Amino acid sequence: DGGITQSPKYLFRKEGQNVTLSCEQNLNHDAMYWYRQDPGQGLRLIYYSQIVNDFQKGDIAEGYSVSREKKESFPLTVTSAQKNPTAFYLCASTIRGGQSQETQYFGPGTRLLVL
Amino acid sequence: RKEVEQDPGPFNVPEGATVAFNCTYSNSASQSFFWYRQDCRKEPKLLMSVYSSGNEDGRFTAQLNRASQYISLLIRDSKLSDSATYLCVVNNDMRFGAGTRLTVKP
């Protein structure tokens, strides 16, 4: 089945640790996105990538880093610089970036909890 | 002003009611709009696109008002299973509204 997978489903981090969230898609989509959602809030854009080896900051990129070495993979690292990382992290993709009328497909999300 | 704004609700309606949500956007150049549905602790899923002329999918109707820069979602004959958070998306900017929470009660 084609789709987006995120792992792990739940992730616990100690303060001061970096953690990496995985996002993989087999939809052959060019563009991928990372969002953060806090309880009772909407989605906020962290980073996005429209093509391999290229990515741009979203609204809340501070304390996060990404890479896009392969088309199907867009891992997100939550660094120790992110002071309030506890949230629900959602990865999404679209067929092509920068196009109107592009539907976003979401992965199931990763819940990160800082201990 | 936020780029995309929604009334957070919650909207509590009885089964069978008609309910409508609005979503305003600030970028007048925006071209594509969507409504997503998000169930508790799940990822958002596409409900419907919003076309300039308005569009309908069963009990759901989406409208776009470019002059006033808002989109709307109308749900007729509400079902218990419609209970969820409804997110609007302005896709050019990849900006989501904060969502409107709907609870349909028996």
mmCIF file with all atom_site columns, C-alpha atoms in Angstrom:
data_model
loop_
_atom_site.group_PDB
_atom_site.id
_atom_site.type_symbol
_atom_site.label_atom_id
_atom_site.label_alt_id
_atom_site.label_comp_id
_atom_site.label_asym_id
_atom_site.label_entity_id
_atom_site.label_seq_id
_atom_site.pdbx_PDB_ins_code
_atom_site.Cartn_x
_atom_site.Cartn_y
_atom_site.Cartn_z
_atom_site.occupancy
_atom_site.B_iso_or_equiv
_atom_site.pdbx_formal_charge
_atom_site.auth_seq_id
_atom_site.auth_comp_id
_atom_site.auth_asym_id
_atom_site.auth_atom_id
_atom_site.pdbx_PDB_model_num
ATOM 1   C CA . ASP A 1 1   ? 0.000   0.000  0.000  1.00 0.00 ? 1   ASP A CA 1
ATOM 2   C CA . GLY A 1 2   ? 1.223   3.516  -0.798 1.00 0.00 ? 2   GLY A CA 1
ATOM 3   C CA . GLY A 1 3   ? 1.413   5.985  2.006  1.00 0.00 ? 3   GLY A CA 1
ATOM 4   C CA . ILE A 1 4   ? 3.405   7.868  4.592  1.00 0.00 ? 4   ILE A CA 1
ATOM 5   C CA . THR A 1 5   ? 4.866   6.194  7.624  1.00 0.00 ? 5   THR A CA 1
ATOM 6   C CA . GLN A 1 6   ? 6.167   7.858  10.720 1.00 0.00 ? 6   GLN A CA 1
ATOM 7   C CA . SER A 1 7   ? 8.075   6.219  13.495 1.00 0.00 ? 7   SER A CA 1
ATOM 8   C CA . PRO A 1 8   ? 8.017   5.813  16.339 1.00 0.00 ? 8   PRO A CA 1
ATOM 9   C CA . LYS A 1 9   ? 4.408   6.425  17.320 1.00 0.00 ? 9   LYS A CA 1
ATOM 10  C CA . TYR A 1 10  ? 5.483   7.584  20.777 1.00 0.00 ? 10  TYR A CA 1
ATOM 11  C CA . LEU A 1 11  ? 8.895   8.957  21.694 1.00 0.00 ? 11  LEU A CA 1
ATOM 12  C CA . PHE A 1 12  ? 10.259  9.932  25.059 1.00 0.00 ? 12  PHE A CA 1
ATOM 13  C CA . ARG A 1 13  ? 13.188  12.263 25.350 1.00 0.00 ? 13  ARG A CA 1
ATOM 14  C CA . LYS A 1 14  ? 15.246  13.383 28.255 1.00 0.00 ? 14  LYS A CA 1
ATOM 15  C CA . GLU A 1 15  ? 15.980  17.054 28.535 1.00 0.00 ? 15  GLU A CA 1
ATOM 16  C CA . GLY A 1 16  ? 19.120  18.003 26.641 1.00 0.00 ? 16  GLY A CA 1
ATOM 17  C CA . GLN A 1 17  ? 18.882  15.125 24.182 1.00 0.00 ? 17  GLN A CA 1
ATOM 18  C CA . ASN A 1 18  ? 18.514  15.355 20.450 1.00 0.00 ? 18  ASN A CA 1
ATOM 19  C CA . VAL A 1 19  ? 15.967  12.994 18.916 1.00 0.00 ? 19  VAL A CA 1
ATOM 20  C CA . THR A 1 20  ? 15.167  12.200 15.303 1.00 0.00 ? 20  THR A CA 1
ATOM 21  C CA . LEU A 1 21  ? 11.676  11.503 14.009 1.00 0.00 ? 21  LEU A CA 1
ATOM 22  C CA . SER A 1 22  ? 11.372  9.393  10.912 1.00 0.00 ? 22  SER A CA 1
ATOM 23  C CA . CYS A 1 23  ? 9.104   10.112 7.939  1.00 0.00 ? 23  CYS A CA 1
ATOM 24  C CA . GLU A 1 24  ? 9.052   7.890  4.870  1.00 0.00 ? 24  GLU A CA 1
ATOM 25  C CA . GLN A 1 25  ? 6.747   7.992  1.855  1.00 0.00 ? 25  GLN A CA 1
ATOM 26  C CA . ASN A 1 26  ? 6.402   5.613  -1.083 1.00 0.00 ? 26  ASN A CA 1
ATOM 27  C CA . LEU A 1 27  ? 4.013   7.846  -3.016 1.00 0.00 ? 27  LEU A CA 1
ATOM 28  C CA . ASN A 1 28  ? 6.801   9.235  -5.219 1.00 0.00 ? 28  ASN A CA 1
ATOM 29  C CA . HIS A 1 29  ? 5.887   12.715 -4.007 1.00 0.00 ? 29  HIS A CA 1
ATOM 30  C CA . ASP A 1 30  ? 8.357   15.528 -4.525 1.00 0.00 ? 30  ASP A CA 1
ATOM 31  C CA . ALA A 1 31  ? 7.393   17.716 -1.564 1.00 0.00 ? 31  ALA A CA 1
ATOM 32  C CA . MET A 1 32  ? 7.386   16.850 2.121  1.00 0.00 ? 32  MET A CA 1
ATOM 33  C CA . TYR A 1 33  ? 6.442   18.832 5.205  1.00 0.00 ? 33  TYR A CA 1
ATOM 34  C CA . TRP A 1 34  ? 6.771   18.753 8.972  1.00 0.00 ? 34  TRP A CA 1
ATOM 35  C CA . TYR A 1 35  ? 4.148   20.219 11.264 1.00 0.00 ? 35  TYR A CA 1
ATOM 36  C CA . ARG A 1 36  ? 3.854   20.510 14.998 1.00 0.00 ? 36  ARG A CA 1
ATOM 37  C CA . GLN A 1 37  ? 0.499   20.378 16.787 1.00 0.00 ? 37  GLN A CA 1
ATOM 38  C CA . ASP A 1 38  ? 0.008   21.284 20.438 1.00 0.00 ? 38  ASP A CA 1
ATOM 39  C CA . PRO A 1 39  ? -3.098  20.192 22.379 1.00 0.00 ? 39  PRO A CA 1
ATOM 40  C CA . GLY A 1 40  ? -6.173  22.051 21.191 1.00 0.00 ? 40  GLY A CA 1
ATOM 41  C CA . GLN A 1 41  ? -4.157  23.921 18.592 1.00 0.00 ? 41  GLN A CA 1
ATOM 42  C CA . GLY A 1 42  ? -3.806  23.869 14.850 1.00 0.00 ? 42  GLY A CA 1
ATOM 43  C CA . LEU A 1 43  ? -0.820  22.720 12.824 1.00 0.00 ? 43  LEU A CA 1
ATOM 44  C CA . ARG A 1 44  ? 2.250   24.925 12.608 1.00 0.00 ? 44  ARG A CA 1
ATOM 45  C CA . LEU A 1 45  ? 4.766   24.473 9.816  1.00 0.00 ? 45  LEU A CA 1
ATOM 46  C CA . ILE A 1 46  ? 8.304   23.621 10.935 1.00 0.00 ? 46  ILE A CA 1
ATOM 47  C CA . TYR A 1 47  ? 10.150  22.831 7.688  1.00 0.00 ? 47  TYR A CA 1
ATOM 48  C CA . TYR A 1 48  ? 9.303   21.818 4.176  1.00 0.00 ? 48  TYR A CA 1
ATOM 49  C CA . SER A 1 49  ? 11.165  20.430 1.209  1.00 0.00 ? 49  SER A CA 1
ATOM 50  C CA . GLN A 1 50  ? 10.066  20.726 -2.391 1.00 0.00 ? 50  GLN A CA 1
ATOM 51  C CA . ILE A 1 51  ? 12.876  18.672 -3.856 1.00 0.00 ? 51  ILE A CA 1
ATOM 52  C CA . VAL A 1 52  ? 15.724  16.428 -2.803 1.00 0.00 ? 52  VAL A CA 1
ATOM 53  C CA . ASN A 1 53  ? 18.659  18.228 -1.172 1.00 0.00 ? 53  ASN A CA 1
ATOM 54  C CA . ASP A 1 54  ? 16.631  21.378 -0.645 1.00 0.00 ? 54  ASP A CA 1
ATOM 55  C CA . PHE A 1 55  ? 14.455  22.549 2.231  1.00 0.00 ? 55  PHE A CA 1
ATOM 56  C CA . GLN A 1 56  ? 13.061  25.764 3.681  1.00 0.00 ? 56  GLN A CA 1
ATOM 57  C CA . LYS A 1 57  ? 12.169  26.951 7.146  1.00 0.00 ? 57  LYS A CA 1
ATOM 58  C CA . GLY A 1 58  ? 8.565   27.249 8.126  1.00 0.00 ? 58  GLY A CA 1
ATOM 59  C CA . ASP A 1 59  ? 7.108   29.394 10.889 1.00 0.00 ? 59  ASP A CA 1
ATOM 60  C CA . ILE A 1 60  ? 8.705   27.641 13.857 1.00 0.00 ? 60  ILE A CA 1
ATOM 61  C CA . ALA A 1 61  ? 12.013  26.180 12.632 1.00 0.00 ? 61  ALA A CA 1
ATOM 62  C CA . GLU A 1 62  ? 14.086  27.223 15.640 1.00 0.00 ? 62  GLU A CA 1
ATOM 63  C CA . GLY A 1 63  ? 15.355  24.222 17.557 1.00 0.00 ? 63  GLY A CA 1
ATOM 64  C CA . TYR A 1 64  ? 14.688  21.824 14.679 1.00 0.00 ? 64  TYR A CA 1
ATOM 65  C CA . SER A 1 65  ? 16.733  20.525 11.770 1.00 0.00 ? 65  SER A CA 1
ATOM 66  C CA . VAL A 1 66  ? 15.920  18.405 8.722  1.00 0.00 ? 66  VAL A CA 1
ATOM 67  C CA . SER A 1 67  ? 17.617  16.672 5.831  1.00 0.00 ? 67  SER A CA 1
ATOM 68  C CA . ARG A 1 68  ? 16.346  15.494 2.467  1.00 0.00 ? 68  ARG A CA 1
ATOM 69  C CA . GLU A 1 69  ? 18.974  13.193 1.034  1.00 0.00 ? 69  GLU A CA 1
ATOM 70  C CA . LYS A 1 70  ? 16.424  10.882 -0.546 1.00 0.00 ? 70  LYS A CA 1
ATOM 71  C CA . LYS A 1 71  ? 13.101  11.631 -2.165 1.00 0.00 ? 71  LYS A CA 1
ATOM 72  C CA . GLU A 1 72  ? 11.228  9.223  0.074  1.00 0.00 ? 72  GLU A CA 1
ATOM 73  C CA . SER A 1 73  ? 12.704  10.312 3.395  1.00 0.00 ? 73  SER A CA 1
ATOM 74  C CA . PHE A 1 74  ? 12.486  13.569 5.373  1.00 0.00 ? 74  PHE A CA 1
ATOM 75  C CA . PRO A 1 75  ? 13.709  13.041 8.954  1.00 0.00 ? 75  PRO A CA 1
ATOM 76  C CA . LEU A 1 76  ? 13.210  15.739 11.574 1.00 0.00 ? 76  LEU A CA 1
ATOM 77  C CA . THR A 1 77  ? 15.668  16.236 14.420 1.00 0.00 ? 77  THR A CA 1
ATOM 78  C CA . VAL A 1 78  ? 14.431  17.925 17.556 1.00 0.00 ? 78  VAL A CA 1
ATOM 79  C CA . THR A 1 79  ? 17.501  19.449 19.132 1.00 0.00 ? 79  THR A CA 1
ATOM 80  C CA . SER A 1 80  ? 18.157  20.397 22.718 1.00 0.00 ? 80  SER A CA 1
ATOM 81  C CA . ALA A 1 81  ? 17.709  24.026 21.628 1.00 0.00 ? 81  ALA A CA 1
ATOM 82  C CA . GLN A 1 82  ? 13.977  23.399 21.303 1.00 0.00 ? 82  GLN A CA 1
ATOM 83  C CA . LYS A 1 83  ? 12.802  24.403 24.748 1.00 0.00 ? 83  LYS A CA 1
ATOM 84  C CA . ASN A 1 84  ? 9.280   23.048 24.606 1.00 0.00 ? 84  ASN A CA 1
ATOM 85  C CA . PRO A 1 85  ? 9.359   20.017 22.330 1.00 0.00 ? 85  PRO A CA 1
ATOM 86  C CA . THR A 1 86  ? 6.435   18.058 23.792 1.00 0.00 ? 86  THR A CA 1
ATOM 87  C CA . ALA A 1 87  ? 3.889   17.935 20.971 1.00 0.00 ? 87  ALA A CA 1
ATOM 88  C CA . PHE A 1 88  ? 2.335   15.846 18.211 1.00 0.00 ? 88  PHE A CA 1
ATOM 89  C CA . TYR A 1 89  ? 4.518   15.895 15.084 1.00 0.00 ? 89  TYR A CA 1
ATOM 90  C CA . LEU A 1 90  ? 2.939   15.320 11.692 1.00 0.00 ? 90  LEU A CA 1
ATOM 91  C CA . CYS A 1 91  ? 4.681   14.672 8.413  1.00 0.00 ? 91  CYS A CA 1
ATOM 92  C CA . ALA A 1 92  ? 2.917   15.292 5.110  1.00 0.00 ? 92  ALA A CA 1
ATOM 93  C CA . SER A 1 93  ? 3.660   15.146 1.400  1.00 0.00 ? 93  SER A CA 1
ATOM 94  C CA . THR A 1 94  ? 2.311   16.505 -1.857 1.00 0.00 ? 94  THR A CA 1
ATOM 95  C CA . ILE A 1 95  ? 2.904   15.364 -5.415 1.00 0.00 ? 95  ILE A CA 1
ATOM 96  C CA . ARG A 1 96  ? 4.755   18.539 -6.280 1.00 0.00 ? 96  ARG A CA 1
ATOM 97  C CA . GLY A 1 97  ? 5.631   21.503 -4.169 1.00 0.00 ? 97  GLY A CA 1
ATOM 98  C CA . GLY A 1 98  ? 4.625   25.050 -4.948 1.00 0.00 ? 98  GLY A CA 1
ATOM 99  C CA . GLN A 1 99  ? 1.522   24.063 -6.896 1.00 0.00 ? 99  GLN A CA 1
ATOM 100 C CA . SER A 1 100 ? -2.011  25.123 -6.151 1.00 0.00 ? 100 SER A CA 1
ATOM 101 C CA . GLN A 1 101 ? -4.714  22.536 -5.603 1.00 0.00 ? 101 GLN A CA 1
ATOM 102 C CA . GLU A 1 102 ? -2.244  20.117 -4.072 1.00 0.00 ? 102 GLU A CA 1
ATOM 103 C CA . THR A 1 103 ? -3.746  17.800 -1.498 1.00 0.00 ? 103 THR A CA 1
ATOM 104 C CA . GLN A 1 104 ? -1.535  17.009 1.445  1.00 0.00 ? 104 GLN A CA 1
ATOM 105 C CA . TYR A 1 105 ? -1.285  13.412 2.604  1.00 0.00 ? 105 TYR A CA 1
ATOM 106 C CA . PHE A 1 106 ? -0.413  12.953 6.249  1.00 0.00 ? 106 PHE A CA 1
ATOM 107 C CA . GLY A 1 107 ? 1.421   10.286 8.171  1.00 0.00 ? 107 GLY A CA 1
ATOM 108 C CA . PRO A 1 108 ? -0.055  8.970  11.446 1.00 0.00 ? 108 PRO A CA 1
ATOM 109 C CA . GLY A 1 109 ? 2.129   11.266 13.555 1.00 0.00 ? 109 GLY A CA 1
ATOM 110 C CA . THR A 1 110 ? 4.659   10.890 16.361 1.00 0.00 ? 110 THR A CA 1
ATOM 111 C CA . ARG A 1 111 ? 3.925   12.003 19.909 1.00 0.00 ? 111 ARG A CA 1
ATOM 112 C CA . LEU A 1 112 ? 7.046   13.349 21.570 1.00 0.00 ? 112 LEU A CA 1
ATOM 113 C CA . LEU A 1 113 ? 7.182   13.676 25.318 1.00 0.00 ? 113 LEU A CA 1
ATOM 114 C CA . VAL A 1 114 ? 10.044  15.215 27.222 1.00 0.00 ? 114 VAL A CA 1
ATOM 115 C CA . LEU A 1 115 ? 10.733  13.609 30.575 1.00 0.00 ? 115 LEU A CA 1
ATOM 116 C CA . ARG B 2 1   ? -3.772  39.185 12.245 1.00 0.00 ? 1   ARG B CA 1
ATOM 117 C CA . LYS B 2 2   ? -3.188  35.482 11.761 1.00 0.00 ? 2   LYS B CA 1
ATOM 118 C CA . GLU B 2 3   ? -2.967  34.275 8.199  1.00 0.00 ? 3   GLU B CA 1
ATOM 119 C CA . VAL B 2 4   ? -5.748  31.756 8.641  1.00 0.00 ? 4   VAL B CA 1
ATOM 120 C CA . GLU B 2 5   ? -8.350  32.098 11.386 1.00 0.00 ? 5   GLU B CA 1
ATOM 121 C CA . GLN B 2 6   ? -11.148 29.829 12.496 1.00 0.00 ? 6   GLN B CA 1
ATOM 122 C CA . ASP B 2 7   ? -13.682 29.974 15.282 1.00 0.00 ? 7   ASP B CA 1
ATOM 123 C CA . PRO B 2 8   ? -12.338 27.304 17.664 1.00 0.00 ? 8   PRO B CA 1
ATOM 124 C CA . GLY B 2 9   ? -15.783 26.378 18.941 1.00 0.00 ? 9   GLY B CA 1
ATOM 125 C CA . PRO B 2 10  ? -16.687 24.019 20.387 1.00 0.00 ? 10  PRO B CA 1
ATOM 126 C CA . PHE B 2 11  ? -19.898 23.680 18.438 1.00 0.00 ? 11  PHE B CA 1
ATOM 127 C CA . ASN B 2 12  ? -22.279 21.345 20.224 1.00 0.00 ? 12  ASN B CA 1
ATOM 128 C CA . VAL B 2 13  ? -25.246 20.421 18.066 1.00 0.00 ? 13  VAL B CA 1
ATOM 129 C CA . PRO B 2 14  ? -27.952 17.764 18.175 1.00 0.00 ? 14  PRO B CA 1
ATOM 130 C CA . GLU B 2 15  ? -28.117 14.994 15.626 1.00 0.00 ? 15  GLU B CA 1
ATOM 131 C CA . GLY B 2 16  ? -29.830 16.140 12.470 1.00 0.00 ? 16  GLY B CA 1
ATOM 132 C CA . ALA B 2 17  ? -28.852 19.787 12.883 1.00 0.00 ? 17  ALA B CA 1
ATOM 133 C CA . THR B 2 18  ? -27.251 21.914 10.217 1.00 0.00 ? 18  THR B CA 1
ATOM 134 C CA . VAL B 2 19  ? -24.002 23.576 11.236 1.00 0.00 ? 19  VAL B CA 1
ATOM 135 C CA . ALA B 2 20  ? -21.634 25.930 9.433  1.00 0.00 ? 20  ALA B CA 1
ATOM 136 C CA . PHE B 2 21  ? -18.048 26.968 10.035 1.00 0.00 ? 21  PHE B CA 1
ATOM 137 C CA . ASN B 2 22  ? -16.122 29.838 8.539  1.00 0.00 ? 22  ASN B CA 1
ATOM 138 C CA . CYS B 2 23  ? -12.429 30.306 7.971  1.00 0.00 ? 23  CYS B CA 1
ATOM 139 C CA . THR B 2 24  ? -10.912 33.664 7.082  1.00 0.00 ? 24  THR B CA 1
ATOM 140 C CA . TYR B 2 25  ? -7.595  34.160 5.338  1.00 0.00 ? 25  TYR B CA 1
ATOM 141 C CA . SER B 2 26  ? -5.389  37.204 4.972  1.00 0.00 ? 26  SER B CA 1
ATOM 142 C CA . ASN B 2 27  ? -3.520  36.559 1.716  1.00 0.00 ? 27  ASN B CA 1
ATOM 143 C CA . SER B 2 28  ? -5.758  37.817 -1.075 1.00 0.00 ? 28  SER B CA 1
ATOM 144 C CA . ALA B 2 29  ? -3.578  36.008 -3.633 1.00 0.00 ? 29  ALA B CA 1
ATOM 145 C CA . SER B 2 30  ? -4.411  32.602 -2.157 1.00 0.00 ? 30  SER B CA 1
ATOM 146 C CA . GLN B 2 31  ? -5.561  30.150 -4.788 1.00 0.00 ? 31  GLN B CA 1
ATOM 147 C CA . SER B 2 32  ? -6.291  26.802 -3.198 1.00 0.00 ? 32  SER B CA 1
ATOM 148 C CA . PHE B 2 33  ? -8.358  25.922 -0.181 1.00 0.00 ? 33  PHE B CA 1
ATOM 149 C CA . PHE B 2 34  ? -9.238  22.705 1.557  1.00 0.00 ? 34  PHE B CA 1
ATOM 150 C CA . TRP B 2 35  ? -11.167 21.396 4.509  1.00 0.00 ? 35  TRP B CA 1
ATOM 151 C CA . TYR B 2 36  ? -9.625  18.596 6.542  1.00 0.00 ? 36  TYR B CA 1
ATOM 152 C CA . ARG B 2 37  ? -11.145 16.547 9.302  1.00 0.00 ? 37  ARG B CA 1
ATOM 153 C CA . GLN B 2 38  ? -9.095  15.497 12.307 1.00 0.00 ? 38  GLN B CA 1
ATOM 154 C CA . ASP B 2 39  ? -10.270 12.951 14.835 1.00 0.00 ? 39  ASP B CA 1
ATOM 155 C CA . CYS B 2 40  ? -8.897  12.992 18.357 1.00 0.00 ? 40  CYS B CA 1
ATOM 156 C CA . ARG B 2 41  ? -5.193  12.013 18.438 1.00 0.00 ? 41  ARG B CA 1
ATOM 157 C CA . LYS B 2 42  ? -5.162  11.183 14.729 1.00 0.00 ? 42  LYS B CA 1
ATOM 158 C CA . GLU B 2 43  ? -3.734  12.783 11.629 1.00 0.00 ? 43  GLU B CA 1
ATOM 159 C CA . PRO B 2 44  ? -5.837  15.178 9.512  1.00 0.00 ? 44  PRO B CA 1
ATOM 160 C CA . LYS B 2 45  ? -7.598  13.665 6.532  1.00 0.00 ? 45  LYS B CA 1
ATOM 161 C CA . LEU B 2 46  ? -8.868  15.494 3.503  1.00 0.00 ? 46  LEU B CA 1
ATOM 162 C CA . LEU B 2 47  ? -12.582 16.167 3.640  1.00 0.00 ? 47  LEU B CA 1
ATOM 163 C CA . MET B 2 48  ? -12.973 18.252 0.509  1.00 0.00 ? 48  MET B CA 1
ATOM 164 C CA . SER B 2 49  ? -11.385 20.848 -1.692 1.00 0.00 ? 49  SER B CA 1
ATOM 165 C CA . VAL B 2 50  ? -13.054 24.230 -2.014 1.00 0.00 ? 50  VAL B CA 1
ATOM 166 C CA . TYR B 2 51  ? -13.749 25.398 -5.543 1.00 0.00 ? 51  TYR B CA 1
ATOM 167 C CA . SER B 2 52  ? -14.485 28.942 -6.617 1.00 0.00 ? 52  SER B CA 1
ATOM 168 C CA . SER B 2 53  ? -18.025 28.113 -7.628 1.00 0.00 ? 53  SER B CA 1
ATOM 169 C CA . GLY B 2 54  ? -18.733 26.180 -4.447 1.00 0.00 ? 54  GLY B CA 1
ATOM 170 C CA . ASN B 2 55  ? -19.018 22.420 -4.265 1.00 0.00 ? 55  ASN B CA 1
ATOM 171 C CA . GLU B 2 56  ? -21.027 19.767 -2.550 1.00 0.00 ? 56  GLU B CA 1
ATOM 172 C CA . ASP B 2 57  ? -20.255 16.240 -1.421 1.00 0.00 ? 57  ASP B CA 1
ATOM 173 C CA . GLY B 2 58  ? -23.258 14.543 0.092  1.00 0.00 ? 58  GLY B CA 1
ATOM 174 C CA . ARG B 2 59  ? -24.172 16.388 3.277  1.00 0.00 ? 59  ARG B CA 1
ATOM 175 C CA . PHE B 2 60  ? -21.151 18.678 3.032  1.00 0.00 ? 60  PHE B CA 1
ATOM 176 C CA . THR B 2 61  ? -21.032 21.960 1.111  1.00 0.00 ? 61  THR B CA 1
ATOM 177 C CA . ALA B 2 62  ? -17.969 24.157 0.743  1.00 0.00 ? 62  ALA B CA 1
ATOM 178 C CA . GLN B 2 63  ? -18.067 27.769 -0.364 1.00 0.00 ? 63  GLN B CA 1
ATOM 179 C CA . LEU B 2 64  ? -15.453 30.376 -1.192 1.00 0.00 ? 64  LEU B CA 1
ATOM 180 C CA . ASN B 2 65  ? -16.024 34.103 -0.815 1.00 0.00 ? 65  ASN B CA 1
ATOM 181 C CA . ARG B 2 66  ? -13.049 35.866 -2.361 1.00 0.00 ? 66  ARG B CA 1
ATOM 182 C CA . ALA B 2 67  ? -14.367 39.366 -1.764 1.00 0.00 ? 67  ALA B CA 1
ATOM 183 C CA . SER B 2 68  ? -14.544 38.831 1.983  1.00 0.00 ? 68  SER B CA 1
ATOM 184 C CA . GLN B 2 69  ? -11.682 36.326 2.008  1.00 0.00 ? 69  GLN B CA 1
ATOM 185 C CA . TYR B 2 70  ? -13.309 33.427 3.743  1.00 0.00 ? 70  TYR B CA 1
ATOM 186 C CA . ILE B 2 71  ? -14.293 29.863 3.082  1.00 0.00 ? 71  ILE B CA 1
ATOM 187 C CA . SER B 2 72  ? -17.135 28.026 4.703  1.00 0.00 ? 72  SER B CA 1
ATOM 188 C CA . LEU B 2 73  ? -18.172 24.458 5.401  1.00 0.00 ? 73  LEU B CA 1
ATOM 189 C CA . LEU B 2 74  ? -21.809 23.533 5.842  1.00 0.00 ? 74  LEU B CA 1
ATOM 190 C CA . ILE B 2 75  ? -22.813 20.179 7.275  1.00 0.00 ? 75  ILE B CA 1
ATOM 191 C CA . ARG B 2 76  ? -26.454 19.151 6.894  1.00 0.00 ? 76  ARG B CA 1
ATOM 192 C CA . ASP B 2 77  ? -28.241 16.442 8.853  1.00 0.00 ? 77  ASP B CA 1
ATOM 193 C CA . SER B 2 78  ? -25.378 16.062 11.333 1.00 0.00 ? 78  SER B CA 1
ATOM 194 C CA . LYS B 2 79  ? -24.429 12.556 12.399 1.00 0.00 ? 79  LYS B CA 1
ATOM 195 C CA . LEU B 2 80  ? -22.740 11.461 15.596 1.00 0.00 ? 80  LEU B CA 1
ATOM 196 C CA . SER B 2 81  ? -19.812 10.381 13.452 1.00 0.00 ? 81  SER B CA 1
ATOM 197 C CA . ASP B 2 82  ? -19.302 13.969 12.268 1.00 0.00 ? 82  ASP B CA 1
ATOM 198 C CA . SER B 2 83  ? -17.860 14.807 15.693 1.00 0.00 ? 83  SER B CA 1
ATOM 199 C CA . ALA B 2 84  ? -14.294 15.907 15.018 1.00 0.00 ? 84  ALA B CA 1
ATOM 200 C CA . THR B 2 85  ? -12.135 18.972 14.554 1.00 0.00 ? 85  THR B CA 1
ATOM 201 C CA . TYR B 2 86  ? -12.403 20.631 11.150 1.00 0.00 ? 86  TYR B CA 1
ATOM 202 C CA . LEU B 2 87  ? -9.313  22.368 9.831  1.00 0.00 ? 87  LEU B CA 1
ATOM 203 C CA . CYS B 2 88  ? -9.189  24.774 6.936  1.00 0.00 ? 88  CYS B CA 1
ATOM 204 C CA . VAL B 2 89  ? -6.062  25.000 4.834  1.00 0.00 ? 89  VAL B CA 1
ATOM 205 C CA . VAL B 2 90  ? -4.836  27.725 2.545  1.00 0.00 ? 90  VAL B CA 1
ATOM 206 C CA . ASN B 2 91  ? -2.505  25.658 0.502  1.00 0.00 ? 91  ASN B CA 1
ATOM 207 C CA . ASN B 2 92  ? -0.346  28.203 -1.245 1.00 0.00 ? 92  ASN B CA 1
ATOM 208 C CA . ASP B 2 93  ? 1.086   29.125 2.114  1.00 0.00 ? 93  ASP B CA 1
ATOM 209 C CA . MET B 2 94  ? 0.653   25.671 3.646  1.00 0.00 ? 94  MET B CA 1
ATOM 210 C CA . ARG B 2 95  ? -1.093  27.372 6.525  1.00 0.00 ? 95  ARG B CA 1
ATOM 211 C CA . PHE B 2 96  ? -3.701  25.621 8.622  1.00 0.00 ? 96  PHE B CA 1
ATOM 212 C CA . GLY B 2 97  ? -6.368  27.196 10.723 1.00 0.00 ? 97  GLY B CA 1
ATOM 213 C CA . ALA B 2 98  ? -6.431  26.200 14.379 1.00 0.00 ? 98  ALA B CA 1
ATOM 214 C CA . GLY B 2 99  ? -9.510  24.107 13.766 1.00 0.00 ? 99  GLY B CA 1
ATOM 215 C CA . THR B 2 100 ? -13.149 24.170 14.792 1.00 0.00 ? 100 THR B CA 1
ATOM 216 C CA . ARG B 2 101 ? -14.280 21.473 17.152 1.00 0.00 ? 101 ARG B CA 1
ATOM 217 C CA . LEU B 2 102 ? -17.679 19.932 16.479 1.00 0.00 ? 102 LEU B CA 1
ATOM 218 C CA . THR B 2 103 ? -19.562 17.623 18.822 1.00 0.00 ? 103 THR B CA 1
ATOM 219 C CA . VAL B 2 104 ? -22.798 16.095 17.607 1.00 0.00 ? 104 VAL B CA 1
ATOM 220 C CA . LYS B 2 105 ? -24.975 14.809 20.430 1.00 0.00 ? 105 LYS B CA 1
ATOM 221 C CA . PRO B 2 106 ? -27.810 12.279 20.352 1.00 0.00 ? 106 PRO B CA 1
#
